[in-house]
Coordinates of C-alpha atoms and ligand atoms in Angstrom, one line a residue:
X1 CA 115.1 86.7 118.2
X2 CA 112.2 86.0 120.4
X3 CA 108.7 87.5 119.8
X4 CA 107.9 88.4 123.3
X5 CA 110.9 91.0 122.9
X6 CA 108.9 92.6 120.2
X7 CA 105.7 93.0 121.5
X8 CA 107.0 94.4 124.8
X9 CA 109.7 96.4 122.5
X10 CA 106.2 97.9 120.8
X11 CA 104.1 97.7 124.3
X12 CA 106.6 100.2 125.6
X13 CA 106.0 102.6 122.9
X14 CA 110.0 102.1 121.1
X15 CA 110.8 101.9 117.3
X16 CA 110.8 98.6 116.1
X17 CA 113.6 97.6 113.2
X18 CA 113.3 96.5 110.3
X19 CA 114.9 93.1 111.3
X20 CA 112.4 92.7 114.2
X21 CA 109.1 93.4 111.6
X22 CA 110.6 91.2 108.8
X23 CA 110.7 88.7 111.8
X24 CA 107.3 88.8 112.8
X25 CA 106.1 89.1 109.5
X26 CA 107.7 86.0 108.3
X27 CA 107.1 83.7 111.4
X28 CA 103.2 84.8 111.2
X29 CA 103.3 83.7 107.8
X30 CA 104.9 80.0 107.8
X31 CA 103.1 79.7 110.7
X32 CA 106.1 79.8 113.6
X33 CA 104.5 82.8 115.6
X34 CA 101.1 82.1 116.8
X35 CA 97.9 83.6 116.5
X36 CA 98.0 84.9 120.3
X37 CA 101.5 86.6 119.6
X38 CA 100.7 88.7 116.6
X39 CA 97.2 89.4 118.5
X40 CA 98.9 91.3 121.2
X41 CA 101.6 93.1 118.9
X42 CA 98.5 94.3 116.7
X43 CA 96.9 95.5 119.8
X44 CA 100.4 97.3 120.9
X45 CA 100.4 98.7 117.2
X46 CA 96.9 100.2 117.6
X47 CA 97.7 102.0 120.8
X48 CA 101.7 103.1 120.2
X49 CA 101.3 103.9 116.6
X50 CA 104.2 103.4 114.0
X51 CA 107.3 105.6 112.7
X52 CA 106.8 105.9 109.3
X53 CA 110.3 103.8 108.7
X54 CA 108.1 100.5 110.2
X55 CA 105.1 101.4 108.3
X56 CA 107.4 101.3 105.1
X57 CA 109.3 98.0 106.4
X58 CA 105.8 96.4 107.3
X59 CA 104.3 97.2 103.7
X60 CA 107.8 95.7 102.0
X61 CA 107.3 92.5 104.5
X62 CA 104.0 92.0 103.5
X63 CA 105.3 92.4 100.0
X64 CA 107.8 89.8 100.1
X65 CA 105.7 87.4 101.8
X66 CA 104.0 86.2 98.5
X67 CA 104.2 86.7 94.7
X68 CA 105.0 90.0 93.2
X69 CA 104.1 90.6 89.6
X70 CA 106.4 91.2 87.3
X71 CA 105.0 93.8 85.1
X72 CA 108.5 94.9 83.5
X73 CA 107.9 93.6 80.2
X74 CA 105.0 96.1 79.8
X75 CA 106.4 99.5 78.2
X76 CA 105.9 102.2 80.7
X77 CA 105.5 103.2 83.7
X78 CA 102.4 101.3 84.9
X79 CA 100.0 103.4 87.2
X80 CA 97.8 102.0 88.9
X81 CA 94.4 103.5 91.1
X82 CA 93.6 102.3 94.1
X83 CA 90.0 103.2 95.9
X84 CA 89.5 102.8 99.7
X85 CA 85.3 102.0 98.3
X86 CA 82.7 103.0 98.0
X87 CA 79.0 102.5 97.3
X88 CA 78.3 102.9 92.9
X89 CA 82.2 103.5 92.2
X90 CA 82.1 102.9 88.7
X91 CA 85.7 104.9 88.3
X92 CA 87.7 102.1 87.9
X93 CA 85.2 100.5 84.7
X94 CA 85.7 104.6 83.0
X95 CA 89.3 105.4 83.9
X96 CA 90.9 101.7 82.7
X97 CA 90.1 102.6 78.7
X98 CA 89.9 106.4 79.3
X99 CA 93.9 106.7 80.2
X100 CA 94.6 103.9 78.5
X101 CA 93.3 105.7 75.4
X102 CA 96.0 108.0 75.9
X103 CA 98.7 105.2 76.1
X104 CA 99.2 105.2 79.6
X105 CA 99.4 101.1 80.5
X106 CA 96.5 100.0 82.4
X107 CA 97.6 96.6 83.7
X108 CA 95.0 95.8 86.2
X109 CA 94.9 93.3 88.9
X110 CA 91.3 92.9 90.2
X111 CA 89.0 90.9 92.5
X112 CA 85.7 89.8 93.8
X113 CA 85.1 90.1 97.3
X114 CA 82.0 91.0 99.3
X115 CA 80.1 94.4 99.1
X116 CA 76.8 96.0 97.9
X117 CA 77.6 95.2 94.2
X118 CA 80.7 92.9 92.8
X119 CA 84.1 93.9 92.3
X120 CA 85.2 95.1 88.9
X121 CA 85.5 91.7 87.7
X122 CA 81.7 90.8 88.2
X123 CA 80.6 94.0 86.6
X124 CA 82.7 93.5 83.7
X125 CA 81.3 89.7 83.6
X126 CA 77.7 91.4 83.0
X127 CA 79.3 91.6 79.6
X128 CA 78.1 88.2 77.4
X129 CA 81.6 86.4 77.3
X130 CA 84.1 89.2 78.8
X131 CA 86.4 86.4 81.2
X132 CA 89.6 87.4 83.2
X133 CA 91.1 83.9 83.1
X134 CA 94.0 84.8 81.4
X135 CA 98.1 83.4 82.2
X136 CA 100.8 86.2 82.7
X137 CA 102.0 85.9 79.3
X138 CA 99.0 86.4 77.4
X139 CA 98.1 89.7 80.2
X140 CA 101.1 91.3 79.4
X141 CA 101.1 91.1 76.0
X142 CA 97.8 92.2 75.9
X143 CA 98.2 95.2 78.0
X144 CA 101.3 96.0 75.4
X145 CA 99.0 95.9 72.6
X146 CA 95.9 97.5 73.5
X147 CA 97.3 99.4 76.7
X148 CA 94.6 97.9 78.8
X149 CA 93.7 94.4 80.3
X150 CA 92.3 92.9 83.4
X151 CA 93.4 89.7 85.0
X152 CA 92.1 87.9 88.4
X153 CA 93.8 88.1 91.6
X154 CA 97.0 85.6 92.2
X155 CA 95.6 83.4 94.9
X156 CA 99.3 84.2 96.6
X157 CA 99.5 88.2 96.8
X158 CA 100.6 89.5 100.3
X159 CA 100.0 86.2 101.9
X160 CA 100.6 88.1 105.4
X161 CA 98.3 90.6 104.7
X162 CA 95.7 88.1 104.3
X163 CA 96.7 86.3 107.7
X164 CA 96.5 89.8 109.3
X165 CA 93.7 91.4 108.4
X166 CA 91.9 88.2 109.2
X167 CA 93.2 88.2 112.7
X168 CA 92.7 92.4 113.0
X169 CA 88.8 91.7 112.2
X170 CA 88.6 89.5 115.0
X171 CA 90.8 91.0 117.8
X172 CA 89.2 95.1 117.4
X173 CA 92.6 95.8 115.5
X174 CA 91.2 96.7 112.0
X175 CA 90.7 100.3 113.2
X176 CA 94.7 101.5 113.1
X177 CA 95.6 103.9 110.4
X178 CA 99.4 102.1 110.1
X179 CA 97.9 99.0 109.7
X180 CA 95.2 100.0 107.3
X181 CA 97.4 101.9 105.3
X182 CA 100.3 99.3 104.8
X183 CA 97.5 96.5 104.3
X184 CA 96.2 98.7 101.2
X185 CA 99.6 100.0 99.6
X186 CA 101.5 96.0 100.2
X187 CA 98.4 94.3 97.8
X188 CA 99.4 97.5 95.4
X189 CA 103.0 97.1 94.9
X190 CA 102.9 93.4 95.3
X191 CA 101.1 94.0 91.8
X192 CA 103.6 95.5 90.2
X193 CA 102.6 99.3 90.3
X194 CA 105.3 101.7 89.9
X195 CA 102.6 104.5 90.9
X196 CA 99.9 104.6 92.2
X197 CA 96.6 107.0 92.3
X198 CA 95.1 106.7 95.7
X199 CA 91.3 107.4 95.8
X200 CA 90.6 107.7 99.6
X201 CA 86.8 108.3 99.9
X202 CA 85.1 110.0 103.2
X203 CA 81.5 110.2 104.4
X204 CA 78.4 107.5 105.1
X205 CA 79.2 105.0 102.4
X206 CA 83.1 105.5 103.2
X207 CA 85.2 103.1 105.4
X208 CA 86.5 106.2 106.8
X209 CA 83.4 108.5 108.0
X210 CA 84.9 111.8 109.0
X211 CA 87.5 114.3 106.7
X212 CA 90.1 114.0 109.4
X213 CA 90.4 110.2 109.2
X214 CA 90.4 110.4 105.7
X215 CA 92.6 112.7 105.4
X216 CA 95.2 110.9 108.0
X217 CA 95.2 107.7 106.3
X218 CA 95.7 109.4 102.8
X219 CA 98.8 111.0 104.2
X220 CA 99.8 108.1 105.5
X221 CA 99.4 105.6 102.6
X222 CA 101.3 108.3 100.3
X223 CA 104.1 108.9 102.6
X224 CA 104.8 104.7 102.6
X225 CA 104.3 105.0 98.5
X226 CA 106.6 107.9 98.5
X227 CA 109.2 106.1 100.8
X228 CA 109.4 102.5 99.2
X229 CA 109.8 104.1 95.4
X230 CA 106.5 104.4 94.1
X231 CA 105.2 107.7 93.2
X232 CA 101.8 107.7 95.2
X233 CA 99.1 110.7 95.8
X234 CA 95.8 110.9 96.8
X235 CA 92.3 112.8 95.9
X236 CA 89.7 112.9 98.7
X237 CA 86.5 112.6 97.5
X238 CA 82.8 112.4 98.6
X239 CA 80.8 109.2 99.7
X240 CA 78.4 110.9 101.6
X241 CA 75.8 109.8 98.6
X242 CA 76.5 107.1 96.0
X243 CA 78.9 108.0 93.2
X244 CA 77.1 108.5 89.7
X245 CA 73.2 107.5 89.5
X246 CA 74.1 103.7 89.1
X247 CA 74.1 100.8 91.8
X248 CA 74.7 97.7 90.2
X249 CA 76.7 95.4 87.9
X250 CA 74.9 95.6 84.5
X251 CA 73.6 99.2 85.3
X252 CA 77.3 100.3 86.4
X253 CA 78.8 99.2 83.2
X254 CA 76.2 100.8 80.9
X255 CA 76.6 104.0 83.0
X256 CA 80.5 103.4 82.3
X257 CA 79.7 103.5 78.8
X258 CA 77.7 106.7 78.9
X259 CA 80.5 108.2 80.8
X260 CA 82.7 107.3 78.3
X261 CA 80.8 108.8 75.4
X262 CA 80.6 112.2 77.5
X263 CA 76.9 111.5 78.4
X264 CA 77.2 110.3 82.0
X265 CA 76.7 111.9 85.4
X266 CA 78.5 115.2 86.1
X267 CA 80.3 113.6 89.5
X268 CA 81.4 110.5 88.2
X269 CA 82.5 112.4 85.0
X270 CA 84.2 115.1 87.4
X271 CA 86.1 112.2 89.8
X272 CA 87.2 110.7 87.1
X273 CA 88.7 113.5 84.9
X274 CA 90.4 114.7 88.5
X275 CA 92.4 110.6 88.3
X276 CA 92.7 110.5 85.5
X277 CA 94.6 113.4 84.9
X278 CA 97.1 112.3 87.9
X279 CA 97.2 109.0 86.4
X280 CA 98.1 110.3 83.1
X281 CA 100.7 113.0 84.5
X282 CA 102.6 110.2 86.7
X283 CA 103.0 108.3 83.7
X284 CA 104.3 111.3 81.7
X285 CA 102.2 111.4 79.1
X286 CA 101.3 115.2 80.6
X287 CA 103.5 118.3 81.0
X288 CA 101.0 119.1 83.4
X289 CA 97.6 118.0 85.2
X290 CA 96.1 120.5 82.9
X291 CA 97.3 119.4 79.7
X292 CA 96.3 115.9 80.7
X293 CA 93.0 116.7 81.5
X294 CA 92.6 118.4 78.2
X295 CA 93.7 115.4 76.6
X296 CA 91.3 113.1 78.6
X297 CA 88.7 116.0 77.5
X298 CA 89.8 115.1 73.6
X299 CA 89.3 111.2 73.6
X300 CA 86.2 111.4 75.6
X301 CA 85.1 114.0 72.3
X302 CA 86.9 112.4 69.8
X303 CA 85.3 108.4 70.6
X304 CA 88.8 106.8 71.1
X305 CA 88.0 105.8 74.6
X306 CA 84.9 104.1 73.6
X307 CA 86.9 102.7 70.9
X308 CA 89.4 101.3 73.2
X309 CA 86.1 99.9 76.0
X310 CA 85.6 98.1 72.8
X311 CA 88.8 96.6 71.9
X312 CA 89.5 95.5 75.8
X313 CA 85.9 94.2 76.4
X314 CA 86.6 92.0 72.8
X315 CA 90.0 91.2 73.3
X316 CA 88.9 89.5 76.8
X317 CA 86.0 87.7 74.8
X318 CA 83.4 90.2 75.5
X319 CA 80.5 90.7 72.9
X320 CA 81.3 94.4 72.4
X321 CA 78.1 94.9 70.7
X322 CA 76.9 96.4 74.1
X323 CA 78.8 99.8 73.8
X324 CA 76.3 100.5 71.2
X325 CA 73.5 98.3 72.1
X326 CA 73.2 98.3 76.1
X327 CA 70.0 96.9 75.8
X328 CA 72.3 93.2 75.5
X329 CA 73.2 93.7 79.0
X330 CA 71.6 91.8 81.5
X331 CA 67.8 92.9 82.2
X332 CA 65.7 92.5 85.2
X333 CA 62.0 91.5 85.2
X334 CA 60.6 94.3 86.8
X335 CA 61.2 97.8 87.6
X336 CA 59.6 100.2 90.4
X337 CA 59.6 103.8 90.9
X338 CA 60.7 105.1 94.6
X339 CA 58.1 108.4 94.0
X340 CA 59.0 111.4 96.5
X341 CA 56.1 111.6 99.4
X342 CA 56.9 115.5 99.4
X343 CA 58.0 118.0 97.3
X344 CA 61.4 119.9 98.3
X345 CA 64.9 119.1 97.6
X346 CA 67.0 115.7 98.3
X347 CA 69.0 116.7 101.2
X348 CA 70.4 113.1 102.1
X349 CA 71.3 109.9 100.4
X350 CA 72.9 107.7 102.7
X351 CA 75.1 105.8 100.8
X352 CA 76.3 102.8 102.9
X353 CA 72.4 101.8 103.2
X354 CA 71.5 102.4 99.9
X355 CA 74.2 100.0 99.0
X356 CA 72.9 98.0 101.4
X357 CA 69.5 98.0 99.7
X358 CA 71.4 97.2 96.4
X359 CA 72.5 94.5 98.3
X360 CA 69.3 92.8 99.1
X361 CA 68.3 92.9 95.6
X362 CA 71.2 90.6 94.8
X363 CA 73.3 93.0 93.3
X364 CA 76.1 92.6 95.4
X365 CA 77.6 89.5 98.4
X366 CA 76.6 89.7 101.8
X367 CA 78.9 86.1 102.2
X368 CA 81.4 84.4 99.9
X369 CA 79.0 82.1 99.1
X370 CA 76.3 84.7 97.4
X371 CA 75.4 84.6 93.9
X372 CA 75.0 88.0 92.1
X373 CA 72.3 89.1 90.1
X374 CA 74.1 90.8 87.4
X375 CA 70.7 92.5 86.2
X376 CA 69.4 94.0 89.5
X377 CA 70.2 97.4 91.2
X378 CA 69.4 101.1 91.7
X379 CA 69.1 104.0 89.4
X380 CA 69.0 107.3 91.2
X381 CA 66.7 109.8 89.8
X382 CA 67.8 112.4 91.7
X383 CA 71.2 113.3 94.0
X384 CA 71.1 115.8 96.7
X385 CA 70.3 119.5 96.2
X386 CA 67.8 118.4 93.3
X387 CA 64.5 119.8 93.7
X388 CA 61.9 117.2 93.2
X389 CA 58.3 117.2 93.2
X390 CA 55.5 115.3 95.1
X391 CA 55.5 111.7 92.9
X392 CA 58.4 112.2 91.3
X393 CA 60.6 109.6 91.0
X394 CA 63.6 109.1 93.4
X395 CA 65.3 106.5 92.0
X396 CA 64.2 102.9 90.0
X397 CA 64.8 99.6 91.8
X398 CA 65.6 97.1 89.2
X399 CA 64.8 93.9 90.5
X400 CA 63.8 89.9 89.7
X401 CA 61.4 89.7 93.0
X402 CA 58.0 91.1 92.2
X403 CA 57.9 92.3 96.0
X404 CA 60.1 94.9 96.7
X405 CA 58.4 96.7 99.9
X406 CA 61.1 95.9 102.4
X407 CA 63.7 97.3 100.0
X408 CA 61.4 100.5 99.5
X409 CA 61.1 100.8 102.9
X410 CA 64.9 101.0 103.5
X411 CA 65.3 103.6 100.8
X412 CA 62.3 105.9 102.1
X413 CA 64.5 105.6 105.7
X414 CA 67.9 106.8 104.0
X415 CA 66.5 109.2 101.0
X416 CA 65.6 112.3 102.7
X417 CA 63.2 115.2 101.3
X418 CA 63.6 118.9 102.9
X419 CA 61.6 122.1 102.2
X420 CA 65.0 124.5 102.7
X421 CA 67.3 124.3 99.7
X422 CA 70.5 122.1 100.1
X423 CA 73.6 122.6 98.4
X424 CA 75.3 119.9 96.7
X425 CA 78.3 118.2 98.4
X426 CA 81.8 118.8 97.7
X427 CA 83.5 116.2 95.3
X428 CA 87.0 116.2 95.7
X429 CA 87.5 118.3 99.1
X430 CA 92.0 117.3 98.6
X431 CA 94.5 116.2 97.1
X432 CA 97.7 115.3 98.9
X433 CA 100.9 114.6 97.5
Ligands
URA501 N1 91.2 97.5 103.6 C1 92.4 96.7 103.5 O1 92.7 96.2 102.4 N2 93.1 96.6 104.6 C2 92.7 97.1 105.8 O2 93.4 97.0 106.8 C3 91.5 97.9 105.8 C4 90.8 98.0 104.7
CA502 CA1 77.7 104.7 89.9

């Protein structure tokens, strides 16, 4: 096989096979195609599209091109939830204990990467002791004997994935729904996931701005699920403003433990009720999404879901003293008020630059080479449709500079006050299955 057959094969708009994409797939990865090869079939890809069959073959050849995890020796079917990101996402820190609670197997692979706050795996580390470094053997038992456990990324997953995207962010290729949607669902099944709960999010803070593009790559990362074996669906839900009131490692995980004692914020507590119950019904552990919900409902009331935070956060090495005492999570020096210039109701809260401003407190990576501030971060005050009055606060910057103008600045930009009354935004607009 020759690779200039495929990307003229592709150029002219035909099917590849499943032969041809294991090809390219493979060669890319040991290194026998060149970068200048798979440059041009990406950018063929991004204008001809992709059957679903070669959107399915290029997530199982991404698949195979690394380590898949084994998760077989965990009882169950093991579901796992997948968000497209967001700006204050603290689902996955409630939903791990809060199915798992419920016996559903929470076997979660997690990273660090770059963002306005860290991955789950930094958040959880704002936790005195909580590590992930873990082998296979003691994760699984683990995840058998407490239904829940966390455990750092395999340097190895979807080696060709890696290669890719790399190569899409530098050639104007990132922006192709088949490519995007097999890059997301290969890292998911090369965990071991037998289904999977797809959290696509739309708006400002969103990598996907509109409802249309959402909704398209939604569709189209369920219908490769659905197609290579997993049982896949997908809630669309609201980044237009940041999820919950909390933007920040130490402050996400204490607003995590609110939520889990039915105290937290109404949208995160909404979002994750509306998973949770499709987590808890692919895993059978539901007749129906209502009865799971109900039964999400229960160990919220009934404490075992903070009782099972507890056992996960110790059973990792965590001090779980902090589920009662939050106050031995990491604290920054200062704290300001952002106090409304006007009274009237919030009417915007742009969510990507708030992150962004979360960012600048240290809260989250702008390189690889950043070092969080667990401690630092945002507290919103108010979400939009609130009515607020003139030197009230907006939100509280939690910071370890004593000169937070710039970042005060930012927020007055992306905050917006209106006289008119604003209706709150919808949460979960779909689901698609
Ligand atoms: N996120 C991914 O993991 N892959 C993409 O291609 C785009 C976003
Ligand atoms: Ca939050």
């Amino acid at each position: 096989m020759r690779m200039v057959d495929v990307i003229e094969k592709k150029r002219d708009g035909h099917e590849l096979s499943t032969e041809e994409i294991q090809f390219f797939v493979d060669g890319y990865t040991d290194g026998s195609i060149p970068d200048y090869q798979v440059s041009a079939l990406t950018m063929a890809i991004f204008f001809q599209g992709m059957t679903e069959k070669e959107r399915a073959d290029l997530t199982m050849a991404m698949v195979k091109s690394g380590d898949q995890i084994d998760l077989s020796a965990i009882e169950g079917v093991k579901v796992d939830k997948h968000s497209t990101g967001g700006v204050g996402d603290t689902t996955t820190l409630v939903l791990g204990p809060l199915v798992a609670a419920l016996g559903v197997p929470v076997a979660k692979m997690s990273g660090r990467g770059l963002g306005h706050t860290g991955g789950t795996i930094d958040k959880l580390e704002a936790v005195e002791g909580f590590h992930v470094e873990i082998d296979n053997e003691e994760f699984i038992n683990l995840v058998n004997k407490n239904k829940i456990a966390v455990i750092g990324q395999s340097g190895n997953l979807t080696p060709a994935d890696k290669k890719l995207y790399s190569l899409r962010d530098v050639t104007a290729t990132v922006d192709s729904i088949p490519l995007i949607a097999s890059s997301i669902m290969s890292k998911k099944i090369a965990a071991g996931a037998d289904a999977i709960v797809l959290d696509v999010k739309t708006g400002a803070g969103a990598f996907m701005k509109t409802l249309d593009d959402s909704r398209e790559l939604a569709k189209a990362m369920v219908r490769i699920g659905n197609n290579v074996g997993r049982r896949t669906m997908a809630v669309i839900s609201d980044m237009s403003q940041p999820l919950g009131y909390a933007i920040g490692n130490a402050l996400e995980v204490k607003e995590a433990i609110d939520t889990l004692k039915g105290e937290g914020p109404e949208d995160l507590t909404e979002l994750c009720l509306t998973l949770g119950s499709h987590m808890v019904f692919l895993a059978g552990k539901g007749e129906s999404l209502g009865e799971a919900r109900s039964k999400l409902e229960e160990v919220i009331k009934n404490g075992s879901a903070l009782e099972t935070f507890k056992v996960f956060l110790a059973s990792q090495g965590g001090d779980a003293s902090v589920v009662d005492d939050p106050s031995k999570l990491p604290q920054a020096k200062y704290t300001f008020e952002l106090e409304a210039k006007e009274a009237g109701y919030v009417s915007e809260i742009i969510a990507d630059e708030v992150g962004t401003a979360a960012m600048l407190l240290g809260a989250g990576r702008a390189t690889k080479e950043s070092v969080i501030d667990l401690a630092v971060g945002l507290v919103l005050r108010k979400k939009i449709g609130d009515k607020v009055e003139k030197g009230e606060s907006l939100l509280t910057i939690y910071s370890n500079f004593e000169d937070v103008n710039e970042v005060k600045e930012m927020l007055y930009e992306n905050i917006k006050v209106t006289s008119e009354h604003v209706d709150a935004p919808i949460l979960v607009h779909e689901e698609i299955t």
